[in-house]
Coordinates of N, CA and C in Angstrom, one line a residue:
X1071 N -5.7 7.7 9.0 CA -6.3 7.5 7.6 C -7.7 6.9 7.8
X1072 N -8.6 7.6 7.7 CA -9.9 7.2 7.6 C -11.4 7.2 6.8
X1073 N -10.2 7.8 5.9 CA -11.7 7.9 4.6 C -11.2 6.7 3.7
X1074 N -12.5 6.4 3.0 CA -12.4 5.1 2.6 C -12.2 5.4 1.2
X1075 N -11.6 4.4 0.1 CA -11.9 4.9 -0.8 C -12.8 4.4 -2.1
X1076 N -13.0 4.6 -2.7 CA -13.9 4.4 -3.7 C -13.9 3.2 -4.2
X1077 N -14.9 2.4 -4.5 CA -14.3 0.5 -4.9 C -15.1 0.6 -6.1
X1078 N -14.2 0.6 -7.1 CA -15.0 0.4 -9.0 C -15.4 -0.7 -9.0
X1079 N -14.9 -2.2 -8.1 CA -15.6 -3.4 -8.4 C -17.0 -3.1 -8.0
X1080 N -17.5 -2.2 -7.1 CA -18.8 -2.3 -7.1 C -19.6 -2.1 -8.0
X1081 N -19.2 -1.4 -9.2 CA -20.1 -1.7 -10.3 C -20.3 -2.5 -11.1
X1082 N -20.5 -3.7 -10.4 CA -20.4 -5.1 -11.2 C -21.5 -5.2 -10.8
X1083 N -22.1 -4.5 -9.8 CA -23.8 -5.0 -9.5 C -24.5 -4.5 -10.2
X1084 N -24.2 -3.6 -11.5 CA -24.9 -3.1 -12.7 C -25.3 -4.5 -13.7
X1085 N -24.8 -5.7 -13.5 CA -24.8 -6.2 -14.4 C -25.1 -6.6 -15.8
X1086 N -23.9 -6.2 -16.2 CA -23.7 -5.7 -18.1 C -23.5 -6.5 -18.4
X1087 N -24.5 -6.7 -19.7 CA -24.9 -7.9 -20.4 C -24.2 -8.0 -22.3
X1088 N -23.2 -8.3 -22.8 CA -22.8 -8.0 -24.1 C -24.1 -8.6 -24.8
X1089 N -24.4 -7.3 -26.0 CA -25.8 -7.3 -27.0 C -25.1 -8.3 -27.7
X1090 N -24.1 -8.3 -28.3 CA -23.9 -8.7 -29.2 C -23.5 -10.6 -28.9
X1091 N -23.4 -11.6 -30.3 CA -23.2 -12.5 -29.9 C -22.0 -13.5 -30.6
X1092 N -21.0 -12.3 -30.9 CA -19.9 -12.4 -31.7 C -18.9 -12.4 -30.8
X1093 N -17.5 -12.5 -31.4 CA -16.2 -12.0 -30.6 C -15.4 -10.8 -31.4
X1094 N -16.2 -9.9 -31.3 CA -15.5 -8.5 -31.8 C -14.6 -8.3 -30.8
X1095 N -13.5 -7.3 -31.5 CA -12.6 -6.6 -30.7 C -13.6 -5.6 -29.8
X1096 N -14.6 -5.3 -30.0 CA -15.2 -4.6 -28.3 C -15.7 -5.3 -27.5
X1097 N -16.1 -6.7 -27.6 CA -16.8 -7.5 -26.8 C -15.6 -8.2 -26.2
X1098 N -14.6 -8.2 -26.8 CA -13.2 -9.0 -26.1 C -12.4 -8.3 -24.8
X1099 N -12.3 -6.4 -25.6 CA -12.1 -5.3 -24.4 C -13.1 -5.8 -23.2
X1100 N -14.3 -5.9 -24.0 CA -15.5 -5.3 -22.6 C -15.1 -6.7 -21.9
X1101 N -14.2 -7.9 -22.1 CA -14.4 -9.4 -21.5 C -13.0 -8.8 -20.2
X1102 N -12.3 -8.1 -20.6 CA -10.9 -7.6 -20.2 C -11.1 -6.8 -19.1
X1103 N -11.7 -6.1 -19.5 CA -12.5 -4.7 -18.7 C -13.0 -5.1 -17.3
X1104 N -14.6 -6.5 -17.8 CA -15.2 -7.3 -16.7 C -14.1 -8.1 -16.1
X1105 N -13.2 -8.6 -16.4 CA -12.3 -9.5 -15.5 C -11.7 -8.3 -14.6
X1106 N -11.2 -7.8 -15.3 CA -10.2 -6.8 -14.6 C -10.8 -6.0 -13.1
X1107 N -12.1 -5.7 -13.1 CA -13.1 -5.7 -12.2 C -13.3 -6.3 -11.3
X1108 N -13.7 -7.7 -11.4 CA -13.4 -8.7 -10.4 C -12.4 -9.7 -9.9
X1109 N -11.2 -8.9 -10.6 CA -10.0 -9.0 -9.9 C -9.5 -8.2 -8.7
X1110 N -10.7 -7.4 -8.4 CA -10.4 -6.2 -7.7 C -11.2 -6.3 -6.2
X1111 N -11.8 -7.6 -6.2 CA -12.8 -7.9 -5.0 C -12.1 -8.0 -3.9
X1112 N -11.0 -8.6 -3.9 CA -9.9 -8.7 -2.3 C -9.7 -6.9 -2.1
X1113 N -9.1 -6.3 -3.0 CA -9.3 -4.8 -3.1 C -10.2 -4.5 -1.6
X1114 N -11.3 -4.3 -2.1 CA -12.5 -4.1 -1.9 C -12.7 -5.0 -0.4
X1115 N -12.3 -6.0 -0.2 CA -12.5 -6.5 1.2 C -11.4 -6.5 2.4
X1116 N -10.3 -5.4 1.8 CA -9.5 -4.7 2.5 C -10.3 -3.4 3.3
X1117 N -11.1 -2.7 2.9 CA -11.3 -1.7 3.0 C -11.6 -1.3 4.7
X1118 N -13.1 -2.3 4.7 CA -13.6 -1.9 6.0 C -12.5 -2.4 7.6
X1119 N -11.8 -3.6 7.2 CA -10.9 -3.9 8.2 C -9.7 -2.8 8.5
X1120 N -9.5 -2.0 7.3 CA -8.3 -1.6 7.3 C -8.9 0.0 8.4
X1121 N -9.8 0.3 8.1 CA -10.4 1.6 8.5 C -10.6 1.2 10.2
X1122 N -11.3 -0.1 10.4 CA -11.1 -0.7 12.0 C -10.0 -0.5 12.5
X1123 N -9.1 -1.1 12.3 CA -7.4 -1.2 12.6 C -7.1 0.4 12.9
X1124 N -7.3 1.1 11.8 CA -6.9 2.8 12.2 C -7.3 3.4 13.4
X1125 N -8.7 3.2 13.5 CA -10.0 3.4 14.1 C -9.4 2.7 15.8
X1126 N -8.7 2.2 15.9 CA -8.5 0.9 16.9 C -6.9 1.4 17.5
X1127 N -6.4 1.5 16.4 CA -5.4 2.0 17.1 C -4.6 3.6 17.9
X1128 N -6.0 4.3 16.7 CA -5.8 5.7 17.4 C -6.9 5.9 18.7
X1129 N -7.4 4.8 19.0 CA -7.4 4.8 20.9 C -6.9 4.4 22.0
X1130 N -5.9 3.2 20.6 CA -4.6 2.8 22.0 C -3.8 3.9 21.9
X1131 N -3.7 4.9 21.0 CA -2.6 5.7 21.0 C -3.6 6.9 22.2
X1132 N -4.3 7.2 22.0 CA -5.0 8.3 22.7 C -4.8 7.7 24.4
X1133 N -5.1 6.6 24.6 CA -4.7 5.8 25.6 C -3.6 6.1 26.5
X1134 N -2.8 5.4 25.1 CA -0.7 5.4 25.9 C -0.9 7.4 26.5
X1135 N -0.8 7.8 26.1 CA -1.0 9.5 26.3 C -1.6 9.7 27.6
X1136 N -2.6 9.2 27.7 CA -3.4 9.8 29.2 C -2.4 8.3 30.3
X1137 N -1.5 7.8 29.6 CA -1.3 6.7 30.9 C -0.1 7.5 31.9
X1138 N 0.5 7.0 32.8 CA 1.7 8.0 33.6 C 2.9 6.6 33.3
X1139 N 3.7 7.2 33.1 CA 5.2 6.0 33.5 C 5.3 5.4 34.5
X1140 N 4.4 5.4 35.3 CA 4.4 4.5 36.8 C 3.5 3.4 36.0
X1141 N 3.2 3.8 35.1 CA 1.8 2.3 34.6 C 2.7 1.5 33.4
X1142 N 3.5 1.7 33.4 CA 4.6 0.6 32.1 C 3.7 -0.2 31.6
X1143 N 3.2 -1.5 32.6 CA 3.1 -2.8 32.3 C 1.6 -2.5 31.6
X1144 N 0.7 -1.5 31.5 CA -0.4 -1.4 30.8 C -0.2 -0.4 29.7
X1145 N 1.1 0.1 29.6 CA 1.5 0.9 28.1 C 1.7 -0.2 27.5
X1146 N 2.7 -1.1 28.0 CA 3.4 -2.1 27.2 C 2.6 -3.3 26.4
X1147 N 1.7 -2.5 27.1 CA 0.3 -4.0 26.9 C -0.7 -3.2 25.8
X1148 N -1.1 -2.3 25.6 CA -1.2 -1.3 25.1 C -0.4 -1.2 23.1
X1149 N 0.9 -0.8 23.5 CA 2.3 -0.7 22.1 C 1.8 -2.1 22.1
X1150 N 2.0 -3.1 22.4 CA 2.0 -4.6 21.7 C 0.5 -4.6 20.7
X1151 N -0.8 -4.4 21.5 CA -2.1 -4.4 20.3 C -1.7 -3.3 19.0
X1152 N -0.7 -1.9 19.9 CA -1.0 -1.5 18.1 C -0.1 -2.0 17.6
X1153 N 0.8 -2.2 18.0 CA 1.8 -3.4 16.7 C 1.2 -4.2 16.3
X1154 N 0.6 -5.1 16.8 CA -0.5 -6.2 16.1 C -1.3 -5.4 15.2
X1155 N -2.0 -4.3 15.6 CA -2.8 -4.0 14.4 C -1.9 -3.0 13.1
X1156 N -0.6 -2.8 13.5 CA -0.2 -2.0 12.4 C 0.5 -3.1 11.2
X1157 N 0.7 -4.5 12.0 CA 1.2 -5.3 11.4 C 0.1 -5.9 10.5
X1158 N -1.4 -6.2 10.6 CA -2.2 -6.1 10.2 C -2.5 -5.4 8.9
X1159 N -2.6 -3.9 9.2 CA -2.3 -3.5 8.7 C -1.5 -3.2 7.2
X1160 N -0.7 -3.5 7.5 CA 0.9 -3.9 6.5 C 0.4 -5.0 5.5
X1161 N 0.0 -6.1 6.0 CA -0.7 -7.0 5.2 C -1.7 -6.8 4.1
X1162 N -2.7 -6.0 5.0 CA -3.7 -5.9 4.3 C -3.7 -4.9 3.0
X1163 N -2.4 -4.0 3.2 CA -2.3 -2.7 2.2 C -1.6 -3.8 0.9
X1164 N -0.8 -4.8 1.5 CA 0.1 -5.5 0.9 C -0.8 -6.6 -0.3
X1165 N -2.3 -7.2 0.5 CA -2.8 -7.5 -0.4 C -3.5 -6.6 -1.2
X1166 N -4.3 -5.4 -1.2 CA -4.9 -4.8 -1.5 C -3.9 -4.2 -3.1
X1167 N -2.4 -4.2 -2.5 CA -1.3 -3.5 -3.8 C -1.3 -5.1 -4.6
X1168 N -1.4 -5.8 -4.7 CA -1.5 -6.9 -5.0 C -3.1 -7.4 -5.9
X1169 N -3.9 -6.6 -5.4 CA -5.3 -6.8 -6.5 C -5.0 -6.0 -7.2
X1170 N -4.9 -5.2 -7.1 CA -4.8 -3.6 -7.9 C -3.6 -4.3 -9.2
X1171 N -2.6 -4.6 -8.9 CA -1.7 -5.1 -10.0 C -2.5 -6.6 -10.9
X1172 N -3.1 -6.9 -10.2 CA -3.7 -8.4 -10.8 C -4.2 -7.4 -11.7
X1173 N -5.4 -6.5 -11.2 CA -6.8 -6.1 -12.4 C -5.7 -5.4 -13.5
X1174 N -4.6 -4.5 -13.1 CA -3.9 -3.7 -14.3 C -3.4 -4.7 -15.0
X1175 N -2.9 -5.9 -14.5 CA -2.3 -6.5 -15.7 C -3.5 -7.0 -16.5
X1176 N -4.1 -7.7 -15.9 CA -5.5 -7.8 -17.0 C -5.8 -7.2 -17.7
X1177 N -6.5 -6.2 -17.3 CA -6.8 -5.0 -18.3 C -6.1 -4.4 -19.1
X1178 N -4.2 -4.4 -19.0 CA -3.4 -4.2 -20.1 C -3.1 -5.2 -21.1
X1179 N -3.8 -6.7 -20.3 CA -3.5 -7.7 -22.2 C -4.1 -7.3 -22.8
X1180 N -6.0 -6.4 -22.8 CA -6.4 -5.9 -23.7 C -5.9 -4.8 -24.7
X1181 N -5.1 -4.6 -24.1 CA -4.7 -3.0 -24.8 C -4.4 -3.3 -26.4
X1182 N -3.6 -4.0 -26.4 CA -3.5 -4.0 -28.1 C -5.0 -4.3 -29.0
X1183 N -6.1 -4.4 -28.4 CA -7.2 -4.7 -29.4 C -7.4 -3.4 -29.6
X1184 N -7.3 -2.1 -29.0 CA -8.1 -0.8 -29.2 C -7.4 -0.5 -30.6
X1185 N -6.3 -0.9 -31.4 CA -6.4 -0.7 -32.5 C -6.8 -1.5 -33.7
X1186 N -7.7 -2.4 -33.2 CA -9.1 -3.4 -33.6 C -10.4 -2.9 -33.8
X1187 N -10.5 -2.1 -32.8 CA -11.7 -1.6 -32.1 C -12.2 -0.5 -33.8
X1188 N -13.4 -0.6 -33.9 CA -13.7 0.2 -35.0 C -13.3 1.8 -34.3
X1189 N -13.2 2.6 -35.6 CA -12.2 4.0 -35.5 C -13.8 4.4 -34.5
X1190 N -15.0 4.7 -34.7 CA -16.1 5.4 -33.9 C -15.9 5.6 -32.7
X1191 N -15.3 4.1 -32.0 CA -15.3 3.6 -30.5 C -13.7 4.0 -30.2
X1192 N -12.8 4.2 -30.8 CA -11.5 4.0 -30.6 C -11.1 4.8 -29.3
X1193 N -11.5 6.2 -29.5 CA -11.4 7.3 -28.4 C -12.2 6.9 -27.1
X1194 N -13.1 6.2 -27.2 CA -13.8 6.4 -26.0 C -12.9 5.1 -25.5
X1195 N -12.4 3.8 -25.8 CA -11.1 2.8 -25.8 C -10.1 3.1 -25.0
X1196 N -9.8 4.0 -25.8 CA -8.1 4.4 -25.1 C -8.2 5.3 -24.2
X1197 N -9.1 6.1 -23.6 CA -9.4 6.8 -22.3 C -10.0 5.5 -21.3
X1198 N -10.3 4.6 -21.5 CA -10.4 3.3 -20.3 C -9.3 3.3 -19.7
X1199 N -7.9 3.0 -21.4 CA -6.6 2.6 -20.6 C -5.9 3.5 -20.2
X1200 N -6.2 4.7 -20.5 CA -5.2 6.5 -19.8 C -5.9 6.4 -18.1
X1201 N -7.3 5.9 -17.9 CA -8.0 6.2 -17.2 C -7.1 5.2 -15.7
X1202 N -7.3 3.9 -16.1 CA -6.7 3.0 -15.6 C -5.5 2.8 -15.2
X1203 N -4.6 3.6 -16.3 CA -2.7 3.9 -15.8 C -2.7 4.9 -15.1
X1204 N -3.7 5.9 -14.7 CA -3.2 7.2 -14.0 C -3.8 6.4 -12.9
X1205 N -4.9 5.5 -12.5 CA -5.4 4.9 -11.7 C -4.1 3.5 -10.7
X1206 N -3.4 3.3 -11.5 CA -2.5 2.5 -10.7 C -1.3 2.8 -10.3
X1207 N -0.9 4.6 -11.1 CA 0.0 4.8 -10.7 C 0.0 5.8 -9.5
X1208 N -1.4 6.5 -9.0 CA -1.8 6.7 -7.9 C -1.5 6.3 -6.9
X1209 N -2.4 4.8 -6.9 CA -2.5 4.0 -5.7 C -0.9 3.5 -5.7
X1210 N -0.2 3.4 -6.7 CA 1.5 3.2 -6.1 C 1.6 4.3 -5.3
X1211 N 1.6 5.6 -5.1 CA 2.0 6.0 -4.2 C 1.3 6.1 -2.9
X1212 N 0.1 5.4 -3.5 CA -0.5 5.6 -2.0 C 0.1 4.3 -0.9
X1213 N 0.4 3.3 -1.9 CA 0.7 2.3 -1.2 C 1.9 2.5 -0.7
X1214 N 3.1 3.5 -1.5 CA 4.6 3.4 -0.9 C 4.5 4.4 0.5
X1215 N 3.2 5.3 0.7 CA 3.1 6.2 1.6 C 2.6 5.8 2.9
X1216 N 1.9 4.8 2.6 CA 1.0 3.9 3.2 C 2.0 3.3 4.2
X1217 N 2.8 2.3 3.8 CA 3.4 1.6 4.1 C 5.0 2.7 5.1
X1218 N 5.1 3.7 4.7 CA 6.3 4.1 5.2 C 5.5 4.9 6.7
X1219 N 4.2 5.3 6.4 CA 3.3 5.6 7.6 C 3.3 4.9 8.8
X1220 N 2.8 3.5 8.1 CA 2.9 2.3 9.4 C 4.2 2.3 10.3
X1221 N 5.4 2.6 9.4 CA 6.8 2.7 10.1 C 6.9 3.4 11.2
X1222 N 6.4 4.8 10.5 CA 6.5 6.0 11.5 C 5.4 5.4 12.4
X1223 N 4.1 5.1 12.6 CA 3.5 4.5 13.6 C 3.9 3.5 14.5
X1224 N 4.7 2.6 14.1 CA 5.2 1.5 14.7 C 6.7 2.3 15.5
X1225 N 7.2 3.1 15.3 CA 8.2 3.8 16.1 C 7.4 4.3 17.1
X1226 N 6.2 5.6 16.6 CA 5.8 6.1 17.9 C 5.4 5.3 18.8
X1227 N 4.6 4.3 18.7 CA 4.3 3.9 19.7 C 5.5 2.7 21.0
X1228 N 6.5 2.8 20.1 CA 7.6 1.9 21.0 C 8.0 2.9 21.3
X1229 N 8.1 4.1 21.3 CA 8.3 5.3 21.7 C 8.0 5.4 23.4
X1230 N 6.9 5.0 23.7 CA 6.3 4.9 24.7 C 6.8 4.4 25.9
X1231 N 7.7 3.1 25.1 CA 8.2 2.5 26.6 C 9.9 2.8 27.0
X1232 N 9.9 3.8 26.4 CA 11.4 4.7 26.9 C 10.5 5.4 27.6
X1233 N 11.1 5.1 29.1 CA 11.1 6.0 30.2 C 11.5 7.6 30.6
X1234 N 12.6 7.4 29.3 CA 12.8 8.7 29.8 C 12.3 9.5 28.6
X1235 N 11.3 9.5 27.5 CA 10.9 10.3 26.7 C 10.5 11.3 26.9
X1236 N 11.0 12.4 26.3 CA 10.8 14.0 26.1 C 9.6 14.4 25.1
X1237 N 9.1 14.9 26.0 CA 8.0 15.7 25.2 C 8.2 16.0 23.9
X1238 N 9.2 16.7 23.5 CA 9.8 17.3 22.4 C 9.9 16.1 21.2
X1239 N 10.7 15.2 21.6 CA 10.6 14.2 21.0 C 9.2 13.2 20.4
X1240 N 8.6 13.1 21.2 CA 7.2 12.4 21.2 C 6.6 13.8 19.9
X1241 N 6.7 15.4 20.1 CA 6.0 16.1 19.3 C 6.3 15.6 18.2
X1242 N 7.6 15.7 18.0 CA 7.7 15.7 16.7 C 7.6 14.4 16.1
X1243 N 7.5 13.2 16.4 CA 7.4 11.8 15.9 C 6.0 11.9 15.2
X1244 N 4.8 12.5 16.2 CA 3.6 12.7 16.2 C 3.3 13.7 14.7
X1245 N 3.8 15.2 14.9 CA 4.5 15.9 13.7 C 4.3 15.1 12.2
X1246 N 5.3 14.0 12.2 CA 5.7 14.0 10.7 C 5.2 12.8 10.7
X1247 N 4.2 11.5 11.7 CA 3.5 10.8 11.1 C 2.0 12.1 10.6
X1248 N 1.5 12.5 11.6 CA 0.6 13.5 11.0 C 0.4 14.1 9.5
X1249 N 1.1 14.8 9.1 CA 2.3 15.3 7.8 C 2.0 14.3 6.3
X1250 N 2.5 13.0 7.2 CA 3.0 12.1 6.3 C 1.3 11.1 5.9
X1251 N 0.5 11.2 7.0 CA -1.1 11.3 6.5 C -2.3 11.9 6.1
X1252 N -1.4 13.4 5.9 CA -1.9 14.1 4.9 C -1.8 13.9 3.8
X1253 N -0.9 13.8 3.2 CA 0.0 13.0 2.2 C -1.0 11.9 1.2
X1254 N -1.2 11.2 2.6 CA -1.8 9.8 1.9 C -3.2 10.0 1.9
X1255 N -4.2 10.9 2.7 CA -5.4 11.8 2.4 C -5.5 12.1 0.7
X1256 N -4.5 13.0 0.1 CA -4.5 13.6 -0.9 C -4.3 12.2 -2.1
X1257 N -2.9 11.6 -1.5 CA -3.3 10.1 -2.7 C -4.2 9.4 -2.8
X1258 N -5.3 9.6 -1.2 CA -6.9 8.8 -1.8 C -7.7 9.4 -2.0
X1259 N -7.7 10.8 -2.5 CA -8.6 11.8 -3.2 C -8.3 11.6 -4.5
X1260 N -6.9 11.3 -4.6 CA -6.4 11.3 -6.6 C -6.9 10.3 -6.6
X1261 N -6.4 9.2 -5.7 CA -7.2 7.7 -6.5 C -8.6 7.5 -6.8
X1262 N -9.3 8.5 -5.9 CA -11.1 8.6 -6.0 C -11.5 8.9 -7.3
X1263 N -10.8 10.2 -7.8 CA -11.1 10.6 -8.7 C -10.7 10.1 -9.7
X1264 N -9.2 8.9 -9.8 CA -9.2 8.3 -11.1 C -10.0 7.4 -11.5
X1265 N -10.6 7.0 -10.2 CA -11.6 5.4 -10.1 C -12.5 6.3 -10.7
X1266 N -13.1 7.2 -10.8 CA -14.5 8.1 -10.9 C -14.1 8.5 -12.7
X1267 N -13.0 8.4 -12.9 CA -12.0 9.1 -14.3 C -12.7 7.6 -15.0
X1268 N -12.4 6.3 -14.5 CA -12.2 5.1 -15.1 C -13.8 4.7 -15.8
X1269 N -14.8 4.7 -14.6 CA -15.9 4.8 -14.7 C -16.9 4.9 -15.5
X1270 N -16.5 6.1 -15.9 CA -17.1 7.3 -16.9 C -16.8 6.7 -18.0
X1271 N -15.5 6.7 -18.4 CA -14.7 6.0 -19.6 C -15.0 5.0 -19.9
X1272 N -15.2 4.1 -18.8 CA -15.7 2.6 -19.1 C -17.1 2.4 -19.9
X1273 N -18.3 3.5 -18.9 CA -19.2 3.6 -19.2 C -19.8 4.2 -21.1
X1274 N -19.2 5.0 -21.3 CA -18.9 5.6 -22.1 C -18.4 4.7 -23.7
X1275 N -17.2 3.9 -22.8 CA -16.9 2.9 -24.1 C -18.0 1.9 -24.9
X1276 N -18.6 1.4 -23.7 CA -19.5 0.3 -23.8 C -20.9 1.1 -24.3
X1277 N -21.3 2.1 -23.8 CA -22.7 2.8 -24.9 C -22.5 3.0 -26.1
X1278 N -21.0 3.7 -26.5 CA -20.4 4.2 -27.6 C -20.4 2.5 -28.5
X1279 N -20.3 1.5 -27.9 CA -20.0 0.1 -28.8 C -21.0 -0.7 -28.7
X1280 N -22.3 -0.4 -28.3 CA -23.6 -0.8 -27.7 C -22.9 -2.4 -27.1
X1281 N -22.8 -2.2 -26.0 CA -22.1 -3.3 -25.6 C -23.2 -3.8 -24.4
X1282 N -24.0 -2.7 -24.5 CA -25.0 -3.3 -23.1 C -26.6 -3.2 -23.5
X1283 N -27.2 -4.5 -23.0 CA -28.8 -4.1 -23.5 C -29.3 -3.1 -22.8
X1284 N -30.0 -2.7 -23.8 CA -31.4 -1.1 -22.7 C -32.1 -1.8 -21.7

């Protein structure tokens, strides 16, 4: 898994300024919206380590492969860094599912103001929050795929220090982790595109409620 994916908190370096100097139900969303945003920065500082770790471990794996079974003590040495990094790993997806639920819950206490929200703005409102729910329910499965991946990685590579492993066997472990990160490819294309879904809508809400100076 090596494409990265899309991080909405970076558009916080737009810095949107509310025109207005009231507490309307749009300037309350738009307060909901901005938190929910930078609840999402741990998110975002998972990214690059987690792409290392992949990056790191598919050379110990490339490694174990070219080693012979007369070399054990440098496979074994070898399976132990990628367990460390897959256990890493594990964490990091772990906090990463953990921002992602912070910003949704945020952003759904606003939800009951969209029928506050003047009727003009209402539609461009309630596509934030359709935008946002197809957005967390995504990354749930990227995260349950995620995580069941690491498993099948953490087998293959103790894989290794059975001596008497069959080719056959090693194919197919290799097989259905492969399979199983296509999988999670396609859940970080859907999630790209909901972050990209969210965006728009966000954007959109806030012109439609002049929520930002020219």
């Amino acid at each position: 898994m090596t494409k990265r994916m899309t991080i909405w908190a970076a558009m916080l370096g737009l810095l949107l300024i509310v025109s207005a100097c009231g507490n309307s139900a749009e300037e309350e969303l738009f307060e909901h919206i901005e938190e929910a945003i930078a609840l999402e920065l741990e998110f975002e500082q998972q990214q690059e380590p987690l792409v290392e770790a992949e990056e790191r471990e598919h050379e110990l794996f490339e490694e174990m492969v070219q080693l012979g079974l007369g070399e054990m003590d440098e496979i074994e040495e070898k399976v132990n860094e990628a367990l460390e990094l897959a256990s890493e790993r594990k964490e990091r997806m772990e906090t990463e599912r953990e921002s992602i639920e912070s910003a949704y819950a945020q952003l759904m206490e606003g939800e009951e103001m969209i029928e506050e929200v003047e009727s003009a703005h209402q539609d461009e409102g309630k596509a934030v929050f359709e935008a946002m729910q197809g957005r967390y329910e995504v990354h749930k499965e990227l995260y349950d795929n995620y995580l069941q991946a690491i498993a099948l990685d953490e087998e293959l590579y103790t894989m290794f220090l059975n001596e008497d492993l069959s080719f056959e066997e090693l194919e197919e472990q290799i097989n259905d982790v492969n399979e199983l990160y296509r999988t999670i490819n396609e859940n970080k294309e859907a999630f790209n595109d909901q972050t990209e879904r969210f965006n728009e809508a966000k954007e959109q809400f806030y012109e439609s409620a002049e929520l930002l100076e020219s």
